[in-house]
Every structure is written in C-alpha cells, then in structure tokens.
Coordinates of N, CA and C in Angstrom, one line a residue:
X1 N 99.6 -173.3 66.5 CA 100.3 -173.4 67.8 C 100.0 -172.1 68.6
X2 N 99.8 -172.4 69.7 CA 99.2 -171.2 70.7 C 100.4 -171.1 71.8
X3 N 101.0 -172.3 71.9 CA 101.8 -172.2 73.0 C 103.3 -173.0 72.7
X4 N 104.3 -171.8 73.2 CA 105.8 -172.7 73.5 C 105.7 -173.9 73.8
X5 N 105.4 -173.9 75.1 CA 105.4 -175.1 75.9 C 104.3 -175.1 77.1
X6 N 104.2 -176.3 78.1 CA 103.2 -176.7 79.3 C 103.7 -175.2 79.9
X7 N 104.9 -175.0 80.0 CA 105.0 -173.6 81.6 C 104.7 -172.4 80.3
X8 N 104.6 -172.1 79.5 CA 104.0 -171.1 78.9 C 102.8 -171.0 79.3
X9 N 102.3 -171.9 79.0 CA 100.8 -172.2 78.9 C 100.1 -171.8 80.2
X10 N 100.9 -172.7 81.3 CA 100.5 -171.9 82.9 C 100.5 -170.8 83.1
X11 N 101.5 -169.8 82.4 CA 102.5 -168.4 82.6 C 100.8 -167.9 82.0
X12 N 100.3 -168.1 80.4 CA 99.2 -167.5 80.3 C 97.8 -167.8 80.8
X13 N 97.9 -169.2 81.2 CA 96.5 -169.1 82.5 C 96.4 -168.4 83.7
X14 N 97.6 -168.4 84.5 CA 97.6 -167.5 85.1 C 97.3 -166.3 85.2
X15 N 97.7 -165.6 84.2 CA 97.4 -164.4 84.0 C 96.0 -163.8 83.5
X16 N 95.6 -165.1 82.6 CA 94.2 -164.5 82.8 C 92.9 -164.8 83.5
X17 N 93.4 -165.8 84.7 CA 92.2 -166.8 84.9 C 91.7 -165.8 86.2
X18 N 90.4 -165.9 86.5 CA 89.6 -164.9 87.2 C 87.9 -165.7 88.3
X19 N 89.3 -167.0 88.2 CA 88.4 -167.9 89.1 C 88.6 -167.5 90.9
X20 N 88.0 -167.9 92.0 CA 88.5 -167.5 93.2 C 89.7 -168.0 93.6
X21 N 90.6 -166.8 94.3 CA 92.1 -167.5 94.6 C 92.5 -167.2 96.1
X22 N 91.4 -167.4 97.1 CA 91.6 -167.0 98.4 C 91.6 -168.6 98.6
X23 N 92.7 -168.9 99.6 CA 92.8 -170.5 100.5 C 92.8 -171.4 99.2
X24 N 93.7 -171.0 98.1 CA 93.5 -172.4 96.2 C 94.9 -173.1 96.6
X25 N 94.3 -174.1 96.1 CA 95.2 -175.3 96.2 C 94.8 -175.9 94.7
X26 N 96.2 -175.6 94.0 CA 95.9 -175.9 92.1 C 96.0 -177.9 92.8
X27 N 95.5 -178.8 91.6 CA 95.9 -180.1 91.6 C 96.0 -180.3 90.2
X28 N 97.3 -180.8 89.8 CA 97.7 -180.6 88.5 C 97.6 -182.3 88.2
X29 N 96.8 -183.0 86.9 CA 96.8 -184.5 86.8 C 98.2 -184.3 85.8
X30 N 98.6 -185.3 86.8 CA 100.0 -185.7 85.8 C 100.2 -186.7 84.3
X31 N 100.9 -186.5 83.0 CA 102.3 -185.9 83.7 C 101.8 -184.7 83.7
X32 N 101.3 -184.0 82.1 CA 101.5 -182.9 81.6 C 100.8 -181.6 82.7
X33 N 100.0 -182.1 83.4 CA 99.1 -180.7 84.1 C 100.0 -180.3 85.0
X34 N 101.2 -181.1 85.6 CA 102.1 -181.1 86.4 C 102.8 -179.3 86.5
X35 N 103.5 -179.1 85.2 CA 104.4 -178.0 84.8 C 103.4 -176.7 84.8
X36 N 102.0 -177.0 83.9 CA 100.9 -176.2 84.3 C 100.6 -175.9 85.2
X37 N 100.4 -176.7 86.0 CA 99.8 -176.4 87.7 C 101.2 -175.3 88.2
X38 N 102.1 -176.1 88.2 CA 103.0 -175.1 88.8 C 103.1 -173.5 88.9
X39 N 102.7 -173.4 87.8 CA 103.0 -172.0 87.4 C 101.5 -171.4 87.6
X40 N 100.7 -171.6 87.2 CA 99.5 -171.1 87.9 C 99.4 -171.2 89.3
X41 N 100.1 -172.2 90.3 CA 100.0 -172.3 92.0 C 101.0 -171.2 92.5
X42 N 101.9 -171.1 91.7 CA 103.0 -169.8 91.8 C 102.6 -168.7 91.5
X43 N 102.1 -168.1 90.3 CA 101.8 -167.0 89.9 C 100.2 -166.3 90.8
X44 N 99.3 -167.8 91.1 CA 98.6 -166.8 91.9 C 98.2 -166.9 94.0
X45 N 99.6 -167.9 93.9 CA 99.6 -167.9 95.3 C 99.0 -168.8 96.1
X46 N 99.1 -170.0 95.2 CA 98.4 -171.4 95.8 C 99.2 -172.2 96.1
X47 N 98.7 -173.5 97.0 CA 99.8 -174.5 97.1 C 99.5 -175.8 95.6
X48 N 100.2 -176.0 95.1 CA 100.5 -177.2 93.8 C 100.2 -178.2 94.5
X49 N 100.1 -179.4 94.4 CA 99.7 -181.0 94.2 C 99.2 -181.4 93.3
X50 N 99.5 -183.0 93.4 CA 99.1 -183.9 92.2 C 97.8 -184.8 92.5
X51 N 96.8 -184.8 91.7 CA 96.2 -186.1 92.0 C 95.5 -186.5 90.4
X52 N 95.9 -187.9 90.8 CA 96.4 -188.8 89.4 C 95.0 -189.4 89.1
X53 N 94.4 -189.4 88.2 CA 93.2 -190.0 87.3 C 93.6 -191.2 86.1
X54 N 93.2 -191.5 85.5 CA 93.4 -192.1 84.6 C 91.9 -192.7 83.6
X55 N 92.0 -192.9 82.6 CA 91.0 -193.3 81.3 C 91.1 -194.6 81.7
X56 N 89.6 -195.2 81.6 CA 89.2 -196.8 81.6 C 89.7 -197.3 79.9
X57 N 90.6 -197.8 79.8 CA 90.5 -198.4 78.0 C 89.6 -199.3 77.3
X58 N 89.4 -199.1 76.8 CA 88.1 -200.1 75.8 C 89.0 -201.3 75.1
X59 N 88.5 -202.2 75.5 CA 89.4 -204.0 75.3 C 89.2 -203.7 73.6
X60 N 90.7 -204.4 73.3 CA 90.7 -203.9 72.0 C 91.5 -202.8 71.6
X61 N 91.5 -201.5 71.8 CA 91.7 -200.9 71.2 C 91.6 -199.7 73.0
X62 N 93.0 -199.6 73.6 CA 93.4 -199.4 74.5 C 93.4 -198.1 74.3
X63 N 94.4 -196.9 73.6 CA 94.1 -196.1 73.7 C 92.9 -194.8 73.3
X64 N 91.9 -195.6 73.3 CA 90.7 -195.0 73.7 C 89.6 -195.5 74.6
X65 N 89.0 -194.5 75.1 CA 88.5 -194.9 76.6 C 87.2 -194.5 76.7
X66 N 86.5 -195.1 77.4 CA 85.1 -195.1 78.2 C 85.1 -194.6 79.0
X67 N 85.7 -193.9 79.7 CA 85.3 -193.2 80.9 C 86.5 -193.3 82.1
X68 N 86.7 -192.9 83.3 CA 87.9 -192.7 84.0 C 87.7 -193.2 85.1
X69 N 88.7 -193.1 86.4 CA 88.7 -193.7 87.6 C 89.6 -192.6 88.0
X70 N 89.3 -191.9 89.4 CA 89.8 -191.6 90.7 C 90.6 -192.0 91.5
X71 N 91.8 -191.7 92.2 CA 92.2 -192.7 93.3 C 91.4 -193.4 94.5
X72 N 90.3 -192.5 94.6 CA 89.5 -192.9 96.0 C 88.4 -193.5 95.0
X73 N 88.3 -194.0 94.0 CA 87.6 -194.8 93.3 C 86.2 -194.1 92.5
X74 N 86.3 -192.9 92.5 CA 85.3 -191.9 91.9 C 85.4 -192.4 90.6
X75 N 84.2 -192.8 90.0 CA 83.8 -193.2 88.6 C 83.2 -192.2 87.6
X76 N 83.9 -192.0 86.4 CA 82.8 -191.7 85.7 C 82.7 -192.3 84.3
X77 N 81.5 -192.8 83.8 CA 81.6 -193.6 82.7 C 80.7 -192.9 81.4
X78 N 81.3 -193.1 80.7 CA 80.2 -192.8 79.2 C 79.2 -193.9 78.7
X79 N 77.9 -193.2 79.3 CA 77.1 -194.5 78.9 C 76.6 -194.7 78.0
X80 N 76.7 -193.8 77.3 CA 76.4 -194.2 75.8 C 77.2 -195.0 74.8
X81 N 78.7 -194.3 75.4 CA 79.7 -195.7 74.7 C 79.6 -197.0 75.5
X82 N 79.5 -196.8 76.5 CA 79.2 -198.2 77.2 C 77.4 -199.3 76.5
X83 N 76.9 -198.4 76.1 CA 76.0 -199.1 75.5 C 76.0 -199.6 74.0
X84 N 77.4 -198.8 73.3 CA 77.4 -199.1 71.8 C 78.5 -200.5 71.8
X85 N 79.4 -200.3 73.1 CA 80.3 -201.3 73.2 C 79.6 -202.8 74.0
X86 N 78.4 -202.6 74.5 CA 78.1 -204.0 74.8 C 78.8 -204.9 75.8
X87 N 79.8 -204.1 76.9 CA 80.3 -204.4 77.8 C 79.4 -204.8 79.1
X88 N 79.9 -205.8 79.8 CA 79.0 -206.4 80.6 C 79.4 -205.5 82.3
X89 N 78.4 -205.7 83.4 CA 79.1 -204.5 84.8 C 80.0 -205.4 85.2
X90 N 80.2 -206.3 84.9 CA 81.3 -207.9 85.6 C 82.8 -206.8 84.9
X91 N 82.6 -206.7 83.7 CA 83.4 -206.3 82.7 C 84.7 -205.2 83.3
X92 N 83.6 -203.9 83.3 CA 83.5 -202.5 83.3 C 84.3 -202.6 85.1
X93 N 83.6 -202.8 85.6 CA 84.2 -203.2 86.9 C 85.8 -203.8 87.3
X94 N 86.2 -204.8 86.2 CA 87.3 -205.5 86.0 C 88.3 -204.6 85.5
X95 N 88.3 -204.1 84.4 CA 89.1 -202.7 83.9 C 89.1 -201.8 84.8
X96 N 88.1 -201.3 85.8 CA 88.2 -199.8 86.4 C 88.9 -200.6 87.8
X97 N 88.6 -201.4 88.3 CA 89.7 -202.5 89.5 C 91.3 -202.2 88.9
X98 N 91.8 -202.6 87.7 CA 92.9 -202.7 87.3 C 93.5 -201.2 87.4
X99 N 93.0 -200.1 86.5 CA 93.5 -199.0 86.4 C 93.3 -198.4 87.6
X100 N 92.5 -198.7 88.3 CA 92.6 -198.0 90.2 C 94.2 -198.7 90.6
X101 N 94.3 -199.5 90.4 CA 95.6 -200.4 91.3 C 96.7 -199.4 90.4
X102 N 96.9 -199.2 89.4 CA 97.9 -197.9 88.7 C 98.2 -196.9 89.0
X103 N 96.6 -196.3 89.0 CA 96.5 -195.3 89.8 C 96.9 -194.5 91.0
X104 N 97.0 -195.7 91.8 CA 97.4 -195.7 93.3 C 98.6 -195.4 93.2
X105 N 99.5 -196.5 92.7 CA 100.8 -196.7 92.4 C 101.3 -195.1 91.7
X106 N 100.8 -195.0 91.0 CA 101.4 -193.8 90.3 C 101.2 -192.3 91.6
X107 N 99.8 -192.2 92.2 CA 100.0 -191.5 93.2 C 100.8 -191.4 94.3
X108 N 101.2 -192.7 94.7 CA 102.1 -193.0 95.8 C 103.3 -192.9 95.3
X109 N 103.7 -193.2 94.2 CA 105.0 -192.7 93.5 C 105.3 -190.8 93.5
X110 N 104.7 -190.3 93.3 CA 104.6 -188.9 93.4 C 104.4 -188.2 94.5
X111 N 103.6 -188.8 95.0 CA 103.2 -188.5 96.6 C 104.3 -188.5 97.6
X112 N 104.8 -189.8 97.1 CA 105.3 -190.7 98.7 C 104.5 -191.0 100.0
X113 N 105.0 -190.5 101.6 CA 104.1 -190.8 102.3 C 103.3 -189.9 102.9
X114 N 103.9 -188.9 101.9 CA 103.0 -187.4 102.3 C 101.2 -187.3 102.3
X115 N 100.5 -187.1 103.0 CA 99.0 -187.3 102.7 C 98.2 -186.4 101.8
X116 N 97.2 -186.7 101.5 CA 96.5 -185.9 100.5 C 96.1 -184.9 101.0
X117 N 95.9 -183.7 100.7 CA 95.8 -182.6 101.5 C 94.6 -182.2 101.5
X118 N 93.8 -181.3 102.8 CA 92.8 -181.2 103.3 C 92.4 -180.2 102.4
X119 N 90.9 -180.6 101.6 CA 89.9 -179.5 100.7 C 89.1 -178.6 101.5
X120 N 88.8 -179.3 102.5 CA 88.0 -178.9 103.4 C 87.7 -177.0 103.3
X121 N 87.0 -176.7 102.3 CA 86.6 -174.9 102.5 C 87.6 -173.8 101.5
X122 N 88.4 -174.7 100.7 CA 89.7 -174.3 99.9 C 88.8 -174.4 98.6
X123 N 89.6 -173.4 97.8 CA 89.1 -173.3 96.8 C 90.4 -174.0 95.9
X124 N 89.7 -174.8 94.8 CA 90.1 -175.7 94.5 C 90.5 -175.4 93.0
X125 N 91.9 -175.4 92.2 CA 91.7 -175.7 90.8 C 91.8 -177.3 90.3
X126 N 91.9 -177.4 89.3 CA 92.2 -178.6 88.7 C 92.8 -178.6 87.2
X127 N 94.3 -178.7 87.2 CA 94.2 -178.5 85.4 C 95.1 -179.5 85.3
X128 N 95.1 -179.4 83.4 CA 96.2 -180.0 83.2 C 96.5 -179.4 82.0
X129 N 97.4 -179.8 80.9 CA 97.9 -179.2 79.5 C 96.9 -179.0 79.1
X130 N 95.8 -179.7 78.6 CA 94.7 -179.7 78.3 C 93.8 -180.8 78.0
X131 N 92.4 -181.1 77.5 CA 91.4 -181.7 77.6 C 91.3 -182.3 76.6
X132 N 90.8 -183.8 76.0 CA 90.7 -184.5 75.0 C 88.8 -184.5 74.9
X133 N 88.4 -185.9 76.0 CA 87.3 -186.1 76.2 C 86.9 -185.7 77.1
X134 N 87.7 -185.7 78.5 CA 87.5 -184.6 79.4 C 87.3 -185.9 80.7
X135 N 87.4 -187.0 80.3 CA 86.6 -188.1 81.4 C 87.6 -187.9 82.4
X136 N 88.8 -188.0 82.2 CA 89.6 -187.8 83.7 C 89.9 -186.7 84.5
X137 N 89.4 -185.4 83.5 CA 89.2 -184.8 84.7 C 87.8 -184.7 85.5
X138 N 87.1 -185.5 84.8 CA 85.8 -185.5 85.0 C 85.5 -186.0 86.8
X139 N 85.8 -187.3 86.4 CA 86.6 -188.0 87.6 C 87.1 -187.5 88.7
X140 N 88.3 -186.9 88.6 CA 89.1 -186.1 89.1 C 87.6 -185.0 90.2
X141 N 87.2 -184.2 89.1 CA 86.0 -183.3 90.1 C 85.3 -184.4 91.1
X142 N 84.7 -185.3 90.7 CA 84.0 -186.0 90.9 C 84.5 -186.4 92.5
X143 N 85.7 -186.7 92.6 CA 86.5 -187.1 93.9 C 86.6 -185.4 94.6
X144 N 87.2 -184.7 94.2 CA 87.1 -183.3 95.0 C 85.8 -182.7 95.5
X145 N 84.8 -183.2 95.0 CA 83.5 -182.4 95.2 C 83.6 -183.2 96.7
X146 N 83.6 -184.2 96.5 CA 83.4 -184.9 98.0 C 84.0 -184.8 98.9
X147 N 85.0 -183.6 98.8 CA 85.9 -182.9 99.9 C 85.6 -182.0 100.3
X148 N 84.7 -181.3 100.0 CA 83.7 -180.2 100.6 C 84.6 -179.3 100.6
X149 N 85.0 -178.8 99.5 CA 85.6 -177.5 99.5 C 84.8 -176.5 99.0
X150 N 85.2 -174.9 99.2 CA 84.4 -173.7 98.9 C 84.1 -173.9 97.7
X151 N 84.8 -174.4 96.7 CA 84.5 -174.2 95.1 C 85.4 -175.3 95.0
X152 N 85.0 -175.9 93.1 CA 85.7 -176.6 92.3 C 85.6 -175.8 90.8
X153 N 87.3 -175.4 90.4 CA 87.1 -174.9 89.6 C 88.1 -175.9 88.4
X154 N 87.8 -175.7 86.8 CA 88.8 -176.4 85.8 C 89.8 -175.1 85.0
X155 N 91.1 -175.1 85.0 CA 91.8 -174.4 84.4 C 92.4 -174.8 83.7
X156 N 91.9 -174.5 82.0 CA 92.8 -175.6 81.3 C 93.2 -174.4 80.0
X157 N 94.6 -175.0 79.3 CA 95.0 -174.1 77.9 C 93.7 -173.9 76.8
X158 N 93.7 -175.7 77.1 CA 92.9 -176.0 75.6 C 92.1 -176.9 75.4
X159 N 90.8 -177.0 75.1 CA 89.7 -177.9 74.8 C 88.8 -178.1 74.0
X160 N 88.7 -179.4 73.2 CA 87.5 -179.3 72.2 C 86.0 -178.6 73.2
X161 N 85.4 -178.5 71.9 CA 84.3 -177.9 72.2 C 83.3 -178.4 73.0
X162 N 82.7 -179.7 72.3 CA 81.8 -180.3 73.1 C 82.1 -181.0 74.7
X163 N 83.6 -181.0 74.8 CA 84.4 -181.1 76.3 C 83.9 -180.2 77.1
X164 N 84.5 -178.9 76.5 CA 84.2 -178.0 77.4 C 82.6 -177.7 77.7
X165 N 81.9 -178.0 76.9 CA 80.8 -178.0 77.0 C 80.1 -178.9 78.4
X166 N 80.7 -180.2 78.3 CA 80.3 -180.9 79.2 C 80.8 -181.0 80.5
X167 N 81.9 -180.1 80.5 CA 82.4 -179.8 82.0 C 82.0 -178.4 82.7
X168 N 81.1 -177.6 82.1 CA 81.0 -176.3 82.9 C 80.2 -176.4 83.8
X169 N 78.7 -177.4 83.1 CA 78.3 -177.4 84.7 C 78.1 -178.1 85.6
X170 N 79.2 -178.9 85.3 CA 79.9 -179.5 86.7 C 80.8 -179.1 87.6
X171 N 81.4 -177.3 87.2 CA 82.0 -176.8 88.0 C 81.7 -175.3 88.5
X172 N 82.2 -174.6 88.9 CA 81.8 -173.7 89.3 C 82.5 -172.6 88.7
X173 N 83.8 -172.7 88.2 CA 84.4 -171.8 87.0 C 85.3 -172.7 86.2
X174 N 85.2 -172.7 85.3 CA 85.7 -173.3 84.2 C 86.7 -172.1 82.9
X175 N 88.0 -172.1 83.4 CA 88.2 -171.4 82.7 C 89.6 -171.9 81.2
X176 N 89.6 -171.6 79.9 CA 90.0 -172.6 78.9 C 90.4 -171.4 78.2
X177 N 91.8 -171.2 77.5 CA 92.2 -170.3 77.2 C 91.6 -170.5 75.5
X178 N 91.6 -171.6 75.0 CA 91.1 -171.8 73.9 C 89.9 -172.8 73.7
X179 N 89.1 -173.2 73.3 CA 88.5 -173.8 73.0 C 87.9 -173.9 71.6
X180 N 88.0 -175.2 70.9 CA 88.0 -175.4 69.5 C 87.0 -175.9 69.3
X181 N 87.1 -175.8 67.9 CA 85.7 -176.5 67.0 C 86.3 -177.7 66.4
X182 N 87.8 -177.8 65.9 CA 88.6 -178.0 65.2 C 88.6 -180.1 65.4
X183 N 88.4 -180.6 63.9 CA 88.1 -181.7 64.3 C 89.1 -182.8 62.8
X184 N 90.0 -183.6 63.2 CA 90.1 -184.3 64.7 C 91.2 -183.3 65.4
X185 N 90.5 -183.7 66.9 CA 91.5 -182.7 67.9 C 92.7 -183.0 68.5
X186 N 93.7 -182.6 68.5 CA 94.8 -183.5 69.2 C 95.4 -181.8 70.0
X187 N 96.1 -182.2 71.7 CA 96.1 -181.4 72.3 C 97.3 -180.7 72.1
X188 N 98.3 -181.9 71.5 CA 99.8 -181.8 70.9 C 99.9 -180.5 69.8
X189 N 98.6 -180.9 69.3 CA 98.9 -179.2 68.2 C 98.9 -178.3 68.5
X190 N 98.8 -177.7 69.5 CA 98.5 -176.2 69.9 C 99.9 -175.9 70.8
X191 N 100.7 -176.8 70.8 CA 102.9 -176.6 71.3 C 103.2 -176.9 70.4
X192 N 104.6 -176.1 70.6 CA 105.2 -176.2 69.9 C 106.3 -177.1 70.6
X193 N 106.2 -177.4 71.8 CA 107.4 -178.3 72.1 C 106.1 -179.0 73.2
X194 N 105.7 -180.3 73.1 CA 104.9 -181.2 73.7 C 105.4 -182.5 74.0
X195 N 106.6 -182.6 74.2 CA 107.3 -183.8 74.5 C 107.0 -184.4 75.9
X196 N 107.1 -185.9 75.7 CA 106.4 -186.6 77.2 C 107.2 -186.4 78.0
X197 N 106.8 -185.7 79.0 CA 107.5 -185.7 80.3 C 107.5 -186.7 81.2
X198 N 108.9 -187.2 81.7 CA 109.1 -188.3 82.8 C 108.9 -188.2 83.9
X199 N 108.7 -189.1 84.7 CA 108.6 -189.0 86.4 C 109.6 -187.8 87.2
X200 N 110.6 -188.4 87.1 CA 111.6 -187.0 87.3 C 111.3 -185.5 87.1
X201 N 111.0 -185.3 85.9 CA 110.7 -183.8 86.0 C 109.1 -183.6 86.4
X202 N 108.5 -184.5 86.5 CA 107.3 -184.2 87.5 C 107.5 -183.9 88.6
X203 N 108.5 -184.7 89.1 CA 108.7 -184.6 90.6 C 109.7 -183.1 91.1
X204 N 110.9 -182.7 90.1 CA 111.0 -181.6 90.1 C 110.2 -180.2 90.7
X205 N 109.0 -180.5 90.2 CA 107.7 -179.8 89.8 C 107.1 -179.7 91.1
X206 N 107.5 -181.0 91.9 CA 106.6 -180.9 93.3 C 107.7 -180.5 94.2

C-alpha cells in the first residue's frame, strides 16, 4: 500500500510532478481520476475537467478489453489481441459504436451543457488513480493531441511496467509515482481505501 486514498495520491502527485504548469488544465477520466485530478488542478493551479474514455470489451469475457474509445471517437486498438481474437472490422466497429454511445452519456452526465474546454496552446495533464493496460488513457491522448495544445502530459500514482513503457512516447512528460514489475497487477493494491466512487461524489469534485 502506497496510498490512503485517490486525494492522497493527488496530494503526492502534486508535489512531485515537474511537468509544465503555465496555462494546465488537469482532465481527470472518471470515476477514480476524478478526486486525483482535483487535487493536483488545486495544488498546482490548473483548471480540473472530466473527459470520459472507456475500454472496448472483448465478447465473452467483458471485463477485459481490446483497446478504448474517446468521446470524439479517437480509437485505439491492440492489434495484436485483435489478431489472437479473430474479430471481424464489421465486429470491432460494432462494440466501439456501442461504448461511444456510453461514453457520451456518461460525459454529458458530468458535463451537462457546459462545453468542452478550449486546448488550444494549454498545457494539458491527463490522469487518473492509475493505469492497468493503459488503452484508455491512451485514447484519451489520442483525442487531446488533436486539440493542439502546447504539451500533452500523463500524471498517474501507479503503473505496471510495460504500460508505462508504452505511454511515454506518446507523451511529452509522463510522470508515475510508482511503477511496477509486480505481476498480476491490480491498481486497488496500492490503497488502502479504494472503494468505487459514485456519480455524486464525482460531481462534488467538479
């Protein structure tokens, strides 16, 4: 256990993260990055928002996933499990259709009619509690890069190894208070209090 809790976790990103913080605007993927974000948009003087990702599920066996979707439809897929799984593009297409329509919904639930706010030259974080396979926030970059902001950076507690490995150079600072070797990984072990947080205290948070 490394951490109390999500706002611990922030309290110590914060403090050590040494990414750029002129014009940052944190985007915390909900729920968990929510309480994180906050506290790092507070402590180094950014504005907080949400923007909601989500894992493509592999038919069958749902809670594990192929790759993610964006709200503005930013894809990223693992093609190598896409090639062990034998999925057709009719397929892959059909699933990433469905969890986009979620996606929305869950954004616009959080959102309301407030608009998404302008990247344009901002330096950008992106975190959440922390990183499994890494595909949603993968995603997630994937849509921000296209907003032409000064930087895209990932601020996260905690990440397997080969994750973090596959996100660094896709961003421009990538900063992970821990990073493991430790196998099988679950993100829940590293709190001591990891309990799912509801819509409500998300929205608290905003």
């Amino acid at each position: 256990m490394l951490f109390r809790d999500r706002e611990d976790a922030g309290r110590k990103l914060a403090e050590s993260y040494r990414g750029p913080v002129e014009d940052l605007v944190v985007l915390g993927i909900p729920r968990g990055g929510i309480p994180v974000g906050y506290h790092l948009a507070r402590e180094l003087g950014g504005e907080l928002d949400v923007l909601v990702a989500r894992k493509l599920p592999i038919p069958h066996n749902p809670e594990a996933g192929f790759g993610a979707v964006a709200p503005d439809g930013s894809l990223y897929l693992n093609e190598e499990m896409l090639r062990h799984l034998h999925l057709t593009q009719e397929q892959v297409r059909a699933i990433a259709s469905r969890v986009l329509v979620e996606v929305r919904r869950r954004l616009k639930a959080y959102r309301g009619e407030r608009p998404f706010p302008d990247l344009g030259g901002k330096n950008v974080v992106l975190t959440d509690d922390g990183l499994a396979t890494g595909y949603t926030m993968i995603a997630a970059v994937e849509m921000v890069r296209k907003a032409d902001p000064a930087s895209v950076n990932v601020a996260v507690p905690v990440s397997p190894e080969n994750t973090a490995r596959r996100l660094r150079p896709l961003v421009d600072h990538f900063h992970c208070l821990h990073v493991s070797d430790r196998y099988p990984f679950a993100v829940a072990d590293f709190y001591l209090d990891f309990h799912d947080l509801t819509d409500d205290e998300v929205l608290r948070y905003l």
